[in-house]
Amino acid sequence: MARLWTNAQQAPKEVPAGKENYIRRLEQSGLAATTKERGDLAHYRLLSGCIICPELDSDTKPVQTGYDGRIWTWIEQAGLRLTASELIRLEEQGTKPVPALLGEQGRQELTEQIYSSKELIWDGTLESEMEWSPARDALVMSLLRLLRMGRLFLV
């Protein structure tokens, strides 16, 4: 079971044949998440159920440029833990990680930026809406790259 868990830390994996009971036990223990979906939608659903945390003790170089750099800035410097759905919303809106939206002092404004529509405040609405966003797949791929680079860990 430990090997199965370790092998899936860097990216979602298919459940190996004959290992279904092990995966079910890991899931019941809160150590794994599964979905019956496949492809990018499956990756989104798995990531949307996780807390995305920056791996600050990593020995790798900081991510500073391009799309992944922008996502990394949100994850590392936002004044709150952002979900995959919230990150997709920010990308969909074209919101840049400017100082006014970062850190503790930007927490309220960032929250208002994400939840600017009252309909999105209800539990689960944002996740459902972002499931079909055109920004979903690029964001999911970025999170998976950051995860493989050792820049993130998921809880």
mmCIF file of C-alpha atoms in Angstrom:
data_model
loop_
_atom_site.group_PDB
_atom_site.id
_atom_site.type_symbol
_atom_site.label_atom_id
_atom_site.label_comp_id
_atom_site.label_asym_id
_atom_site.label_seq_id
_atom_site.Cartn_x
_atom_site.Cartn_y
_atom_site.Cartn_z
ATOM 1 C CA MET A 1 0.000 0.000 0.000
ATOM 2 C CA ALA A 2 2.866 2.352 0.783
ATOM 3 C CA ARG A 3 4.322 1.823 -2.697
ATOM 4 C CA LEU A 4 0.948 2.543 -4.336
ATOM 5 C CA TRP A 5 0.618 5.744 -2.309
ATOM 6 C CA THR A 6 4.189 6.859 -3.063
ATOM 7 C CA ASN A 7 3.845 6.168 -6.785
ATOM 8 C CA ALA A 8 0.781 8.418 -7.031
ATOM 9 C CA GLN A 9 2.211 11.412 -5.180
ATOM 10 C CA GLN A 10 3.500 13.131 -8.323
ATOM 11 C CA ALA A 11 0.443 12.702 -10.538
ATOM 12 C CA PRO A 12 -2.898 10.902 -10.680
ATOM 13 C CA LYS A 13 -2.580 7.251 -11.629
ATOM 14 C CA GLU A 14 -4.882 4.520 -12.832
ATOM 15 C CA VAL A 15 -5.705 1.914 -10.193
ATOM 16 C CA PRO A 16 -3.542 -1.116 -10.993
ATOM 17 C CA ALA A 17 -5.439 -4.329 -11.687
ATOM 18 C CA GLY A 18 -5.819 -6.384 -8.544
ATOM 19 C CA LYS A 19 -5.031 -3.437 -6.248
ATOM 20 C CA GLU A 20 -8.568 -2.055 -5.939
ATOM 21 C CA ASN A 21 -8.949 -3.166 -2.298
ATOM 22 C CA TYR A 22 -5.674 -1.472 -1.326
ATOM 23 C CA ILE A 23 -6.743 1.767 -2.983
ATOM 24 C CA ARG A 24 -10.158 1.569 -1.320
ATOM 25 C CA ARG A 25 -8.431 1.199 2.086
ATOM 26 C CA LEU A 26 -6.176 4.194 1.346
ATOM 27 C CA GLU A 27 -9.238 6.205 0.351
ATOM 28 C CA GLN A 28 -11.140 5.200 3.502
ATOM 29 C CA SER A 29 -8.135 6.323 5.559
ATOM 30 C CA GLY A 30 -8.125 9.711 3.846
ATOM 31 C CA LEU A 31 -4.789 9.027 2.138
ATOM 32 C CA ALA A 32 -6.071 8.793 -1.424
ATOM 33 C CA ALA A 33 -8.842 10.186 -3.589
ATOM 34 C CA THR A 34 -10.442 8.426 -6.527
ATOM 35 C CA THR A 35 -12.896 9.168 -9.286
ATOM 36 C CA LYS A 36 -14.561 7.112 -11.972
ATOM 37 C CA GLU A 37 -13.954 9.905 -14.483
ATOM 38 C CA ARG A 38 -11.020 9.830 -16.905
ATOM 39 C CA GLY A 39 -8.745 12.416 -18.503
ATOM 40 C CA ASP A 40 -8.704 16.120 -17.721
ATOM 41 C CA LEU A 41 -12.101 16.070 -16.031
ATOM 42 C CA ALA A 42 -10.857 13.365 -13.655
ATOM 43 C CA HIS A 43 -7.740 15.379 -12.885
ATOM 44 C CA TYR A 44 -9.863 18.454 -12.170
ATOM 45 C CA ARG A 45 -12.216 16.557 -9.882
ATOM 46 C CA LEU A 46 -9.324 15.032 -7.958
ATOM 47 C CA LEU A 47 -7.536 18.376 -7.618
ATOM 48 C CA SER A 48 -10.714 20.219 -6.652
ATOM 49 C CA GLY A 49 -11.005 17.946 -3.629
ATOM 50 C CA CYS A 50 -7.494 18.782 -2.418
ATOM 51 C CA ILE A 51 -5.923 21.579 -0.462
ATOM 52 C CA ILE A 52 -3.119 22.902 -2.672
ATOM 53 C CA CYS A 53 -0.059 23.827 -0.632
ATOM 54 C CA PRO A 54 3.282 25.266 -1.716
ATOM 55 C CA GLU A 55 6.303 23.092 -1.025
ATOM 56 C CA LEU A 56 8.556 25.822 0.328
ATOM 57 C CA ASP A 57 11.383 23.507 1.384
ATOM 58 C CA SER A 58 12.019 22.295 -2.149
ATOM 59 C CA ASP A 59 15.592 22.459 -3.451
ATOM 60 C CA THR A 60 14.408 23.271 -6.962
ATOM 61 C CA LYS A 61 14.639 26.724 -8.491
ATOM 62 C CA PRO A 62 11.683 29.057 -7.953
ATOM 63 C CA VAL A 63 9.020 29.177 -10.626
ATOM 64 C CA GLN A 64 9.069 32.775 -11.814
ATOM 65 C CA THR A 65 7.889 33.142 -15.385
ATOM 66 C CA GLY A 66 5.058 32.230 -17.700
ATOM 67 C CA TYR A 67 1.789 30.571 -16.909
ATOM 68 C CA ASP A 68 3.196 28.214 -14.243
ATOM 69 C CA GLY A 69 4.945 31.172 -12.608
ATOM 70 C CA ARG A 70 1.683 33.074 -12.331
ATOM 71 C CA ILE A 71 -0.101 30.061 -10.823
ATOM 72 C CA TRP A 72 2.813 29.493 -8.453
ATOM 73 C CA THR A 73 2.653 33.134 -7.327
ATOM 74 C CA TRP A 74 -1.028 32.732 -6.470
ATOM 75 C CA ILE A 75 -0.369 29.534 -4.538
ATOM 76 C CA GLU A 76 2.672 30.825 -2.700
ATOM 77 C CA GLN A 77 1.674 34.433 -1.999
ATOM 78 C CA ALA A 78 -2.116 34.616 -1.750
ATOM 79 C CA GLY A 79 -3.295 35.336 1.775
ATOM 80 C CA LEU A 80 -5.358 32.143 1.769
ATOM 81 C CA ARG A 81 -5.236 28.617 0.390
ATOM 82 C CA LEU A 82 -6.743 28.707 -3.079
ATOM 83 C CA THR A 83 -8.620 25.740 -4.476
ATOM 84 C CA ALA A 84 -8.287 24.531 -8.052
ATOM 85 C CA SER A 85 -11.716 26.051 -8.751
ATOM 86 C CA GLU A 86 -10.683 29.422 -7.368
ATOM 87 C CA LEU A 87 -7.486 29.378 -9.428
ATOM 88 C CA ILE A 88 -9.496 28.577 -12.551
ATOM 89 C CA ARG A 89 -11.852 31.469 -11.750
ATOM 90 C CA LEU A 90 -8.891 33.851 -11.454
ATOM 91 C CA GLU A 91 -7.507 32.635 -14.784
ATOM 92 C CA GLU A 92 -10.916 32.842 -16.440
ATOM 93 C CA GLN A 93 -11.178 36.468 -15.314
ATOM 94 C CA GLY A 94 -7.610 37.251 -16.423
ATOM 95 C CA THR A 95 -6.752 38.363 -12.890
ATOM 96 C CA LYS A 96 -3.032 38.887 -12.317
ATOM 97 C CA PRO A 97 -1.352 38.325 -8.927
ATOM 98 C CA VAL A 98 -0.745 41.985 -8.127
ATOM 99 C CA PRO A 99 0.363 43.135 -4.637
ATOM 100 C CA ALA A 100 -3.129 44.473 -3.799
ATOM 101 C CA LEU A 101 -4.498 40.891 -4.043
ATOM 102 C CA LEU A 102 -1.651 39.094 -2.266
ATOM 103 C CA GLY A 103 -0.801 38.403 1.352
ATOM 104 C CA GLU A 104 -2.978 38.971 4.379
ATOM 105 C CA GLN A 105 -3.763 42.540 3.354
ATOM 106 C CA GLY A 106 -5.139 41.381 -0.019
ATOM 107 C CA ARG A 107 -7.185 38.467 1.307
ATOM 108 C CA GLN A 108 -10.554 40.243 1.368
ATOM 109 C CA GLU A 109 -10.145 41.876 -2.048
ATOM 110 C CA LEU A 110 -9.000 38.565 -3.553
ATOM 111 C CA THR A 111 -12.027 36.766 -2.115
ATOM 112 C CA GLU A 112 -14.323 39.448 -3.510
ATOM 113 C CA GLN A 113 -12.609 39.149 -6.905
ATOM 114 C CA ILE A 114 -13.173 35.387 -7.012
ATOM 115 C CA TYR A 115 -16.732 35.454 -5.691
ATOM 116 C CA SER A 116 -17.868 38.607 -7.494
ATOM 117 C CA SER A 117 -21.082 36.872 -8.504
ATOM 118 C CA LYS A 118 -23.456 36.105 -5.617
ATOM 119 C CA GLU A 119 -24.454 32.826 -7.285
ATOM 120 C CA LEU A 120 -20.916 31.463 -6.813
ATOM 121 C CA ILE A 121 -21.015 31.803 -3.026
ATOM 122 C CA TRP A 122 -23.267 28.783 -2.496
ATOM 123 C CA ASP A 123 -21.432 25.605 -1.564
ATOM 124 C CA GLY A 124 -20.279 23.660 -4.613
ATOM 125 C CA THR A 125 -21.444 26.198 -7.187
ATOM 126 C CA LEU A 126 -17.975 27.474 -8.072
ATOM 127 C CA GLU A 127 -16.618 23.920 -8.444
ATOM 128 C CA SER A 128 -19.491 23.005 -10.768
ATOM 129 C CA GLU A 129 -19.126 26.172 -12.858
ATOM 130 C CA MET A 130 -15.342 25.841 -13.190
ATOM 131 C CA GLU A 131 -15.667 22.212 -14.226
ATOM 132 C CA TRP A 132 -16.732 23.493 -17.652
ATOM 133 C CA SER A 133 -14.520 26.583 -17.847
ATOM 134 C CA PRO A 134 -12.291 26.989 -20.916
ATOM 135 C CA ALA A 135 -9.480 27.782 -18.438
ATOM 136 C CA ARG A 136 -9.807 24.416 -16.649
ATOM 137 C CA ASP A 137 -7.476 22.216 -18.671
ATOM 138 C CA ALA A 138 -4.556 24.671 -18.759
ATOM 139 C CA LEU A 139 -4.822 25.220 -15.009
ATOM 140 C CA VAL A 140 -4.981 21.483 -14.285
ATOM 141 C CA MET A 141 -1.916 20.862 -16.455
ATOM 142 C CA SER A 142 -0.041 23.656 -14.670
ATOM 143 C CA LEU A 143 -0.878 22.208 -11.251
ATOM 144 C CA LEU A 144 0.272 18.772 -12.388
ATOM 145 C CA ARG A 145 3.560 20.230 -13.696
ATOM 146 C CA LEU A 146 4.131 22.062 -10.405
ATOM 147 C CA LEU A 147 3.328 18.871 -8.525
ATOM 148 C CA ARG A 148 5.830 16.845 -10.603
ATOM 149 C CA MET A 149 8.455 19.571 -10.067
ATOM 150 C CA GLY A 150 8.072 19.125 -6.327
ATOM 151 C CA ARG A 151 6.682 22.663 -5.890
ATOM 152 C CA LEU A 152 3.340 21.518 -4.446
ATOM 153 C CA PHE A 153 1.932 19.006 -2.098
ATOM 154 C CA LEU A 154 -1.734 18.100 -1.891
ATOM 155 C CA VAL A 155 -3.728 17.442 1.247
#
